[in-house]
Short mmCIF file of C-alpha atoms in Angstrom, two decimals:
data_model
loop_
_atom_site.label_atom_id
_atom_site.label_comp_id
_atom_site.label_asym_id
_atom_site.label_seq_id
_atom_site.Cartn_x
_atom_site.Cartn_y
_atom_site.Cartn_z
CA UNK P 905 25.11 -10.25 47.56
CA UNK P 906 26.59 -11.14 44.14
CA UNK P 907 24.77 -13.53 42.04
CA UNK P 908 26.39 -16.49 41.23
CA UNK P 909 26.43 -17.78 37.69
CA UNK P 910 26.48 -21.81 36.88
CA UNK P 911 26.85 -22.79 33.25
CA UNK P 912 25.07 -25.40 31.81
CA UNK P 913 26.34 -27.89 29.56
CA UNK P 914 23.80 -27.09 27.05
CA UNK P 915 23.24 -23.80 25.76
CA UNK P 916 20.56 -22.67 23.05
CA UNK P 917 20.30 -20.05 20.78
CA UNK P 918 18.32 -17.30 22.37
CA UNK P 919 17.28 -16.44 18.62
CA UNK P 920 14.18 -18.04 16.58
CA UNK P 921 15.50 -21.11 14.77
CA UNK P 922 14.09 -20.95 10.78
CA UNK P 923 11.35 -23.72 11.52
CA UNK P 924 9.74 -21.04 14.29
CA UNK P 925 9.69 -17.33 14.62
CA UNK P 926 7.70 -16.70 17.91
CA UNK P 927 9.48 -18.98 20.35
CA UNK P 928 12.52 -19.27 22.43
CA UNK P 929 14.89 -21.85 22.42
CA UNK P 930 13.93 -23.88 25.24
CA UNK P 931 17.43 -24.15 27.04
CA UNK P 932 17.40 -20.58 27.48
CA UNK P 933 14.64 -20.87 30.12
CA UNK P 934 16.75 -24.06 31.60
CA UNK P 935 19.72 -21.90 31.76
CA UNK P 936 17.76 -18.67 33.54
CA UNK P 937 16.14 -21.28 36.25
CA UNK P 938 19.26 -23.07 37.03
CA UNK P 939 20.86 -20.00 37.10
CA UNK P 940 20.95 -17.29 40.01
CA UNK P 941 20.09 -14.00 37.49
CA UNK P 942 18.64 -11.44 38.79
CA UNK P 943 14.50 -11.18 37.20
CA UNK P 944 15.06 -7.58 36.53
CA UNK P 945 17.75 -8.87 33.90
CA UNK P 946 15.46 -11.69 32.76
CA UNK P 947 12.45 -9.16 32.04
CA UNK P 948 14.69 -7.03 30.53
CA UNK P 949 16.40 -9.63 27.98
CA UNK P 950 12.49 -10.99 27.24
CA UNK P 951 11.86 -7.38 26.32
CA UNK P 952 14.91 -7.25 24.44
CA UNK P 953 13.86 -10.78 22.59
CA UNK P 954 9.99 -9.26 21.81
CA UNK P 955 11.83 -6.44 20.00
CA UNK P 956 14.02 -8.46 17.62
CA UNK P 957 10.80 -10.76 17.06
CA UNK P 958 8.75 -7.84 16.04
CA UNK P 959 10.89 -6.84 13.22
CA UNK P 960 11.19 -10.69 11.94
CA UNK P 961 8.79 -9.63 9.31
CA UNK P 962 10.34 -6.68 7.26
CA UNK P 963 13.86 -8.35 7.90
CA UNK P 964 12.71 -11.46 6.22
CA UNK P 965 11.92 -9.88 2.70
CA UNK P 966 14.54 -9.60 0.02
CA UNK P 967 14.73 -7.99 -3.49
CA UNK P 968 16.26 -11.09 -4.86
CA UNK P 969 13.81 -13.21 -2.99
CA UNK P 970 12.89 -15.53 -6.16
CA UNK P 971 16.36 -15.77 -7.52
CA UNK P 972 16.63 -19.05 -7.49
CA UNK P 973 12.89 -20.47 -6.75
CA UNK P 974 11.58 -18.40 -9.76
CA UNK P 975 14.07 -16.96 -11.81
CA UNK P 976 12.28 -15.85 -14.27
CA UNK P 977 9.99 -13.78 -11.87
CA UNK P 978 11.10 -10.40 -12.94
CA UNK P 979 10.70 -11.21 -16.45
CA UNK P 980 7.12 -12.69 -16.20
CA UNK P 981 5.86 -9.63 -14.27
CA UNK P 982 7.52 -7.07 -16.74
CA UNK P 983 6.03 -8.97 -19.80
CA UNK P 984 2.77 -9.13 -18.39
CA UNK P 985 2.28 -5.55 -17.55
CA UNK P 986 3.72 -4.49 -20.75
CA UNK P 987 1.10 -5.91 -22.81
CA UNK P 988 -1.70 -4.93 -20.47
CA UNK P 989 -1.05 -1.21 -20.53
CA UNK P 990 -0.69 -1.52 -23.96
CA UNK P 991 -4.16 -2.62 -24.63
CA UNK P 992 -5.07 -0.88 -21.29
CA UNK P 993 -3.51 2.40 -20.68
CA UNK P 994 -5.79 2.99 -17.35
CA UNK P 995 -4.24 -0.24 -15.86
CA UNK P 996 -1.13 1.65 -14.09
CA UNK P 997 -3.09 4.04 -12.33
CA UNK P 998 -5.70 1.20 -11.37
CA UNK P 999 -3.01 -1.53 -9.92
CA UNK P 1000 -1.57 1.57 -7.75
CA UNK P 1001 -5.07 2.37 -6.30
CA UNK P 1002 -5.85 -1.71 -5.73
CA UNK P 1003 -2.34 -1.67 -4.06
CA UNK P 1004 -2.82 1.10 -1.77
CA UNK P 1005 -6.89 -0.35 -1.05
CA UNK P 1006 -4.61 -3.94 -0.07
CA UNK P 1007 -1.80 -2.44 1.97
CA UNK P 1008 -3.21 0.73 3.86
CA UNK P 1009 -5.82 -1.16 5.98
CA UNK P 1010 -4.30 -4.39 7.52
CA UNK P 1011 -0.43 -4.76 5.57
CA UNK P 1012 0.19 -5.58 1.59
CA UNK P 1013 -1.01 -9.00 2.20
CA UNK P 1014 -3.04 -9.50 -1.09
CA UNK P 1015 -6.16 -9.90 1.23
CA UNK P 1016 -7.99 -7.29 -0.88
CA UNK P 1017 -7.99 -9.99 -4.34
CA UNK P 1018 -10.28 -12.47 -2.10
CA UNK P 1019 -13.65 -12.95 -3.72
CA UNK P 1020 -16.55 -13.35 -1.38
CA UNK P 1021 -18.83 -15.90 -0.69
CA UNK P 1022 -21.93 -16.88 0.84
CA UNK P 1023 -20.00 -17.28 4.48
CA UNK P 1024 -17.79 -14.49 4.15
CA UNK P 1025 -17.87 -10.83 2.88
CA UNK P 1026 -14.75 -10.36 1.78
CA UNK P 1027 -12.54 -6.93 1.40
CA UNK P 1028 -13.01 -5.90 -1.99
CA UNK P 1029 -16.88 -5.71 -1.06
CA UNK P 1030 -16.40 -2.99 1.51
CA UNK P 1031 -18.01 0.07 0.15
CA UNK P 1032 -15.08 2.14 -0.44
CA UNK P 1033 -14.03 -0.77 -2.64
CA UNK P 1034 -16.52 -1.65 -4.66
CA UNK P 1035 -15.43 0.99 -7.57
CA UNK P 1036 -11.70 -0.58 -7.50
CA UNK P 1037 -11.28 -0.88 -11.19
CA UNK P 1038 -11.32 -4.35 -13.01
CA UNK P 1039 -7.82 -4.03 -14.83
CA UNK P 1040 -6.40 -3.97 -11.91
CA UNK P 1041 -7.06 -7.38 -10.67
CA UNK P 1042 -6.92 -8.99 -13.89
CA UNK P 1043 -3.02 -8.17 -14.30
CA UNK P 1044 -2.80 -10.24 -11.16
CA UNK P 1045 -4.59 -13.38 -12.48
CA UNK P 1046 -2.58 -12.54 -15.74
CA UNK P 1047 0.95 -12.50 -13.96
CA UNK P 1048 -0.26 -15.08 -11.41
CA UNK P 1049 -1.38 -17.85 -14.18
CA UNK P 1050 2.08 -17.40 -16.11
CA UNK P 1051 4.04 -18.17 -12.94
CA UNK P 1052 2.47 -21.20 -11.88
CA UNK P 1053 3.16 -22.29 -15.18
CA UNK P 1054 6.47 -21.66 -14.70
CA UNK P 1055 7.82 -21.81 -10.66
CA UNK P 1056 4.20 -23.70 -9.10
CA UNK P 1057 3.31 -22.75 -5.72
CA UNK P 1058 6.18 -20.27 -5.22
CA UNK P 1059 5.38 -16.79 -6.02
CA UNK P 1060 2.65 -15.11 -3.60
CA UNK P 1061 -0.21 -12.66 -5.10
CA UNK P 1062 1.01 -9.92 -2.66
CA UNK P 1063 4.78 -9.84 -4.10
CA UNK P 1064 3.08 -10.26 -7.62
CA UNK P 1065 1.25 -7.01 -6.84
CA UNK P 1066 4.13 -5.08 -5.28
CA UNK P 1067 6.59 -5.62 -8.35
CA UNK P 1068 3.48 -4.72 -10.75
CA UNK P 1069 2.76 -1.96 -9.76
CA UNK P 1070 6.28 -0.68 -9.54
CA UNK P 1071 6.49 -1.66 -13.20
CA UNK P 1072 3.22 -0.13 -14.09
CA UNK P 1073 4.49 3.53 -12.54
CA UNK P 1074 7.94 3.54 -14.83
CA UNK P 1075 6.11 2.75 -17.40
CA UNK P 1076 3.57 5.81 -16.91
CA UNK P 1077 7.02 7.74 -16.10
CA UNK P 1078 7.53 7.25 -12.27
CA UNK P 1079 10.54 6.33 -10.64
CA UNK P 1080 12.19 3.27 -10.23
CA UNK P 1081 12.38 2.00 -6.64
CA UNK P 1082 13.49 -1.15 -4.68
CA UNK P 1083 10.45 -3.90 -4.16
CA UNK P 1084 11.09 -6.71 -1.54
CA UNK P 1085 9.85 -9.79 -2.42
CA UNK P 1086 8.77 -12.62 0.38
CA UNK P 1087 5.88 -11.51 1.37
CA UNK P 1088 2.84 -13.98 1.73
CA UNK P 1089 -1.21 -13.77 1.44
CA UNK P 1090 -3.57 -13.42 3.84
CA UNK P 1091 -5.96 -15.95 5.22
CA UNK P 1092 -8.41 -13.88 6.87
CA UNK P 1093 -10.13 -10.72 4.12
CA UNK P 1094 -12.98 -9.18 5.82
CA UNK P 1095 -15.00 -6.42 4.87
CA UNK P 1096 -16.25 -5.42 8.32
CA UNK P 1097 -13.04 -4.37 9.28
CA UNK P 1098 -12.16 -1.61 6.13
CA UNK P 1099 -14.15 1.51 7.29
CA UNK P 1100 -12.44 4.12 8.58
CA UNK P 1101 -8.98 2.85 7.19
CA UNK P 1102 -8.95 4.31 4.07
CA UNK P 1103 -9.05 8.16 2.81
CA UNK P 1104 -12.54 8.78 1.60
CA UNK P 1105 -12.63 11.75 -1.27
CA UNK P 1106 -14.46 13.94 1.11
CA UNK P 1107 -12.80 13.57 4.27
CA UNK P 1108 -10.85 16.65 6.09
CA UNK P 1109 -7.12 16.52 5.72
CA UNK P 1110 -7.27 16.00 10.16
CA UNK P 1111 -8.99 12.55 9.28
CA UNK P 1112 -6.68 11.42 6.16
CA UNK P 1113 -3.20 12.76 8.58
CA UNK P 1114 -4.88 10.94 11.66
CA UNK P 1115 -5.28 7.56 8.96
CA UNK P 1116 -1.70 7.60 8.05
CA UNK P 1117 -0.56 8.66 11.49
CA UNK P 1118 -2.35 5.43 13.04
CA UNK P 1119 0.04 3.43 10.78
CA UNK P 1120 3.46 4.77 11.15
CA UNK P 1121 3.52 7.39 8.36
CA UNK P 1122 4.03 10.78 8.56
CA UNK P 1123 2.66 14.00 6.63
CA UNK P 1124 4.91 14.39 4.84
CA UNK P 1125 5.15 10.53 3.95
CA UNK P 1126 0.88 11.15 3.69
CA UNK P 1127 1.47 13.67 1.15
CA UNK P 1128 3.82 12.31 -0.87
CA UNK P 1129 1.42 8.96 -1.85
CA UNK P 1130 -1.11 11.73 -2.42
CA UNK P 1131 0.95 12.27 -5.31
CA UNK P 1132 -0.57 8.79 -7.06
CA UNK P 1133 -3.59 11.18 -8.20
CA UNK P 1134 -0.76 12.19 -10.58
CA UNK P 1135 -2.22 9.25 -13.09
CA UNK P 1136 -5.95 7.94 -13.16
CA UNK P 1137 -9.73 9.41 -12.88
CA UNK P 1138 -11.91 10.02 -10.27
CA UNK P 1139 -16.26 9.40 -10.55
CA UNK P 1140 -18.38 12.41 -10.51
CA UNK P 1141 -20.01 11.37 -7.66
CA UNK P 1142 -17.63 11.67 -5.63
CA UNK P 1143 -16.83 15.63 -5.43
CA UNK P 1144 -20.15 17.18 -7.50
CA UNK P 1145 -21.08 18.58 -4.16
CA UNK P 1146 -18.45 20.43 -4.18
CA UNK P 1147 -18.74 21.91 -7.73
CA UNK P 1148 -21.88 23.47 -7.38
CA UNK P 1149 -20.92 24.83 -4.19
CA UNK P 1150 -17.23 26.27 -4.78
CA UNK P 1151 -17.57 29.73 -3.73
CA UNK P 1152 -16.55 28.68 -0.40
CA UNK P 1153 -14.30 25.75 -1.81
CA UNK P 1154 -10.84 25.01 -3.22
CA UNK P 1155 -11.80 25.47 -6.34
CA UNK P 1156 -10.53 27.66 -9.32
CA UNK P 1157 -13.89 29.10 -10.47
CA UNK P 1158 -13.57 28.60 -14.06
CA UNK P 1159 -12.71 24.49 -13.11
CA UNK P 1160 -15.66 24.51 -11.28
CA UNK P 1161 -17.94 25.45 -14.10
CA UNK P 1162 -15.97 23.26 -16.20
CA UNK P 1163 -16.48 19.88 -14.26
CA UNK P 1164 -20.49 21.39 -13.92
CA UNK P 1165 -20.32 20.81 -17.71
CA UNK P 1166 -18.32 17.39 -17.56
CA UNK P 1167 -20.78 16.27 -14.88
CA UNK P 1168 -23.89 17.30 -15.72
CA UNK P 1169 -25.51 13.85 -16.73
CA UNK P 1170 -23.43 12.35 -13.59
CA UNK P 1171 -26.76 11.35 -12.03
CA UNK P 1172 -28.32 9.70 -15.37
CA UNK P 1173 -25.12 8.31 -16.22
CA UNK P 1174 -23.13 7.07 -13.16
CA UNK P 1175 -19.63 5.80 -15.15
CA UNK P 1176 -19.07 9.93 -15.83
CA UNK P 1177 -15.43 10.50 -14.52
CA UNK P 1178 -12.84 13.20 -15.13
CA UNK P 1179 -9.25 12.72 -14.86
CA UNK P 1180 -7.21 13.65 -11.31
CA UNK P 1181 -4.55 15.08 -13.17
CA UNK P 1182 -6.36 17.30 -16.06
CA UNK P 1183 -3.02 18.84 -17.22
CA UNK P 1184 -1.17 15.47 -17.91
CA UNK P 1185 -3.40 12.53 -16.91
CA UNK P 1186 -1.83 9.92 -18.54
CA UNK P 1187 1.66 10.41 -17.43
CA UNK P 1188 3.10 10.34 -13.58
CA UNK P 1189 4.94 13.45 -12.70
CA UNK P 1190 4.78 16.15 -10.28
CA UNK P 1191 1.89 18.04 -12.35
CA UNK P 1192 -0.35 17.08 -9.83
CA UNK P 1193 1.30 19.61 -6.95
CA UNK P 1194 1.32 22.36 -9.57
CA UNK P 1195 -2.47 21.88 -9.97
CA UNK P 1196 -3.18 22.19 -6.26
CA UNK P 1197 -1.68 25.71 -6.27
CA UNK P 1198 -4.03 26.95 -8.99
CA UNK P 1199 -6.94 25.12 -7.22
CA UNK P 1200 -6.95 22.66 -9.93
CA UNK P 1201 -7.12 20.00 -7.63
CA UNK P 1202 -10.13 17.49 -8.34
CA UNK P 1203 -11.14 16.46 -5.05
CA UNK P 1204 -12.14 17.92 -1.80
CA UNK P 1205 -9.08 15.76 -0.46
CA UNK P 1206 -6.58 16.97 -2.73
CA UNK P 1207 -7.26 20.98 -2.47
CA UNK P 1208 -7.16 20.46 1.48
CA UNK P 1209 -3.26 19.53 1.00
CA UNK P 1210 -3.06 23.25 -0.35
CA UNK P 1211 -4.88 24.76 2.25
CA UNK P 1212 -4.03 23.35 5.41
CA UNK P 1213 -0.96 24.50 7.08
CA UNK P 1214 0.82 21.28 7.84
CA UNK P 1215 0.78 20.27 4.34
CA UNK P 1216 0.92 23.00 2.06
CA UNK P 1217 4.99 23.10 2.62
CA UNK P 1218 5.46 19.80 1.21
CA UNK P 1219 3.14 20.77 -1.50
CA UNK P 1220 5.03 23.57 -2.74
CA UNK P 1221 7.74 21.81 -2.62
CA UNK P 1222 7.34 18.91 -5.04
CA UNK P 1223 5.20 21.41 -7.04
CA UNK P 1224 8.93 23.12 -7.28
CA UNK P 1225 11.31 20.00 -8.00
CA UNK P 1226 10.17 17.06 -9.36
CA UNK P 1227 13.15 14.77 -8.20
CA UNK P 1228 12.34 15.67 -4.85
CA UNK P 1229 8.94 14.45 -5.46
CA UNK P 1230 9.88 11.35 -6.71
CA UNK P 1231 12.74 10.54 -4.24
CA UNK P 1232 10.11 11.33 -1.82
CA UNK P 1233 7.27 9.07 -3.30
CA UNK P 1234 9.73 6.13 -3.64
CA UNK P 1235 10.52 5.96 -0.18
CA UNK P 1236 6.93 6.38 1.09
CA UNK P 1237 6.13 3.20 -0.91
CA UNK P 1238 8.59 1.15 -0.16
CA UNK P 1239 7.82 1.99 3.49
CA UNK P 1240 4.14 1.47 2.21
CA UNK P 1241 5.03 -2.34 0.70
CA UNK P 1242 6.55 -3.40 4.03
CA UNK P 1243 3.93 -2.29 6.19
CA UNK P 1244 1.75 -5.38 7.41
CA UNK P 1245 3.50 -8.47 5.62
CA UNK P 1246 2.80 -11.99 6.20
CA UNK P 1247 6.11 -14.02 6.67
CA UNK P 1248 6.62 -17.96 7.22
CA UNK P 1249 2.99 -19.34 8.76
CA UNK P 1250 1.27 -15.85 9.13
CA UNK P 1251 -0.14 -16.34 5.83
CA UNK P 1252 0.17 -18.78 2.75
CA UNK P 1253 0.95 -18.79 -1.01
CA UNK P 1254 -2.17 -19.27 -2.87
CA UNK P 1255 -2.78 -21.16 -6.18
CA UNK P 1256 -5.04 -18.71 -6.80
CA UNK P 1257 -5.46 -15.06 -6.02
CA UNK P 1258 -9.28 -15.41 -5.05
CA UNK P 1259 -9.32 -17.80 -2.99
CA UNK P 1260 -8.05 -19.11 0.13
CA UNK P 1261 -6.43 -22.11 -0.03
#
């Protein structure tokens, strides 16, 4: 028997209104109870409905996001990272491994720039965080400070992140790519829940793919932010086992010896580092891929890319074209910058990066 259809004098929207993005209009409901539709068609718009909701988040940021609440945003951020690389030339490669550490596990959500306290161990106190370099967050407090001086309780230390980093890299000689702005900080950082998100130096390329995999990226998308190692160093600690046992490894033989020498004193002197990238460490290219084929790669993480099957393709090829590489790296972290954001009351925009509100 055909349903029959009564229409109501009041309709809603059956989208979120801008005051509240995880609930119907009420009406709708009204309309489907005074209304003879069928429930399969009811489930099926409520499943429709979830979906829209569930990409409220990414939809919501903007590249132009502080045009008019903070116009001088862009400038601020540029002019700040400028004059810490000067002084600082490790800061790039720094702010991209703090960015990565804040985005990877739970969404670029600036949760990772919480201090702890006695209640609370917070995420940069995980153990795979506690060697996240200094520079790093203080070109957040920098840029931070200078825009509440000039737009107050606008600008959120996740967005001030993003865009910094994205500086940092063409300054270094990455490429340019898109940053979406809106995003805002977390109001939960603990670091109970950090293990076993991250890549650890030493893990097998099955656990790092099986890491990115749980969180939408690909391995080809996984190999491509590999490429970061382009810029920065990495502690003797964490691949001397590997040195003194490279028959078996990776390794080009005469490296091996040569990080022996660099690392001797690693266990007198725990600061010892060498750089990832020992052909061009201070500038971002595609360098990196080229090293991995002569088993110049510095960790036991990077010389797996070369050796294992489903990433060795994607290896050679950014090793061959350097465009490729970085057309290839752009996307992965712009995918990278929306992953996890905080929109509207998910999270809040802090007056200071440390500290919950």
């Amino acid at each position: 028997m055909a349903a029959n259809f009564k229409i109501l004098p009041v309709v809603g929207s059956l989208y979120p209104s801008s005051s509240s993005s995880s609930s119907f209009d009420l009406h709708f409901f009204t309309i489907c109870l005074n209304s003879l539709i069928p429930m399969e068609f009811l489930l099926l718009l409520i499943l429709l409905l979830l979906s829209l909701f569930s990409h409220s988040s990414s939809a919501a940021l903007s590249p132009d996001y502080y045009r008019s609440s903070c116009p001088a945003f862009s400038q601020i951020i540029r002019d700040t990272v400028t004059n810490k690389q000067i002084t600082n030339p490790t800061t790039a490669a720094a702010t991209l491994r703090l960015f990565f550490h804040d985005c990877l596990p739970n969404g670029c959500d600036a949760s990772i720039l919480i201090s702890s306290t006695p209640f609370n161990a917070a995420e940069r106190n995980a153990d795979i965080n506690l060697s996240l370099p200094g520079d790093a967050f203080d070109i957040v407090v920098r840029a931070k400070t200078a825009l509440e001086l000039s737009c107050p309780n606008t600008v959120s230390c996740a967005d001030i992140l993003a865009a910094a980093t994205r500086d940092l890299l063409t300054m270094v000689g990455g490429p340019y790519y898109t940053v979406f702005l809106g995003r805002k900080d977390a109001k939960v950082s603990k670091a109970s829940g950090i293990e076993g998100t991250l890549p650890r130096p030493t893990m097998s390329v099955s656990e790092i793919i099986r890491i990115f995999a749980s969180r939408g990226f690909s391995v080809q998308e996984m190999v491509a932010l590999s490429g970061a190692h382009s810029i920065g160093f990495s502690h003797c600690k964490e691949f001397t086992t590997e040195i003194f046992n490279y028959s078996n490894s990776h390794y080009n033989p005469r490296f091996a010896l040569g990080l022996q020498r660099a690392c001797a004193d690693y266990k007198k002197n725990p600061t010892l580092s060498v750089f990832n990238d020992v052909m061009t460490p201070n500038k971002f290219d595609n360098m990196y891929f080229k090293n991995l084929q002569k088993g110049l790669g510095l960790l036991k993480s990077d010389g797996g890319l070369y050796s294992d099957s489903r990433t060795r393709p994607w290896v050679e090829k950014y090793a061959a074209d350097e465009s490729v590489f970085f057309a290839a790296f752009s996307q992965a972290m712009m995918k990278l910058g929306g992953y996890g954001v905080k929109v509207g009351n998910e999270g809040e925009i802090r007056r200071r990066c440390d500290v919950f509100n």
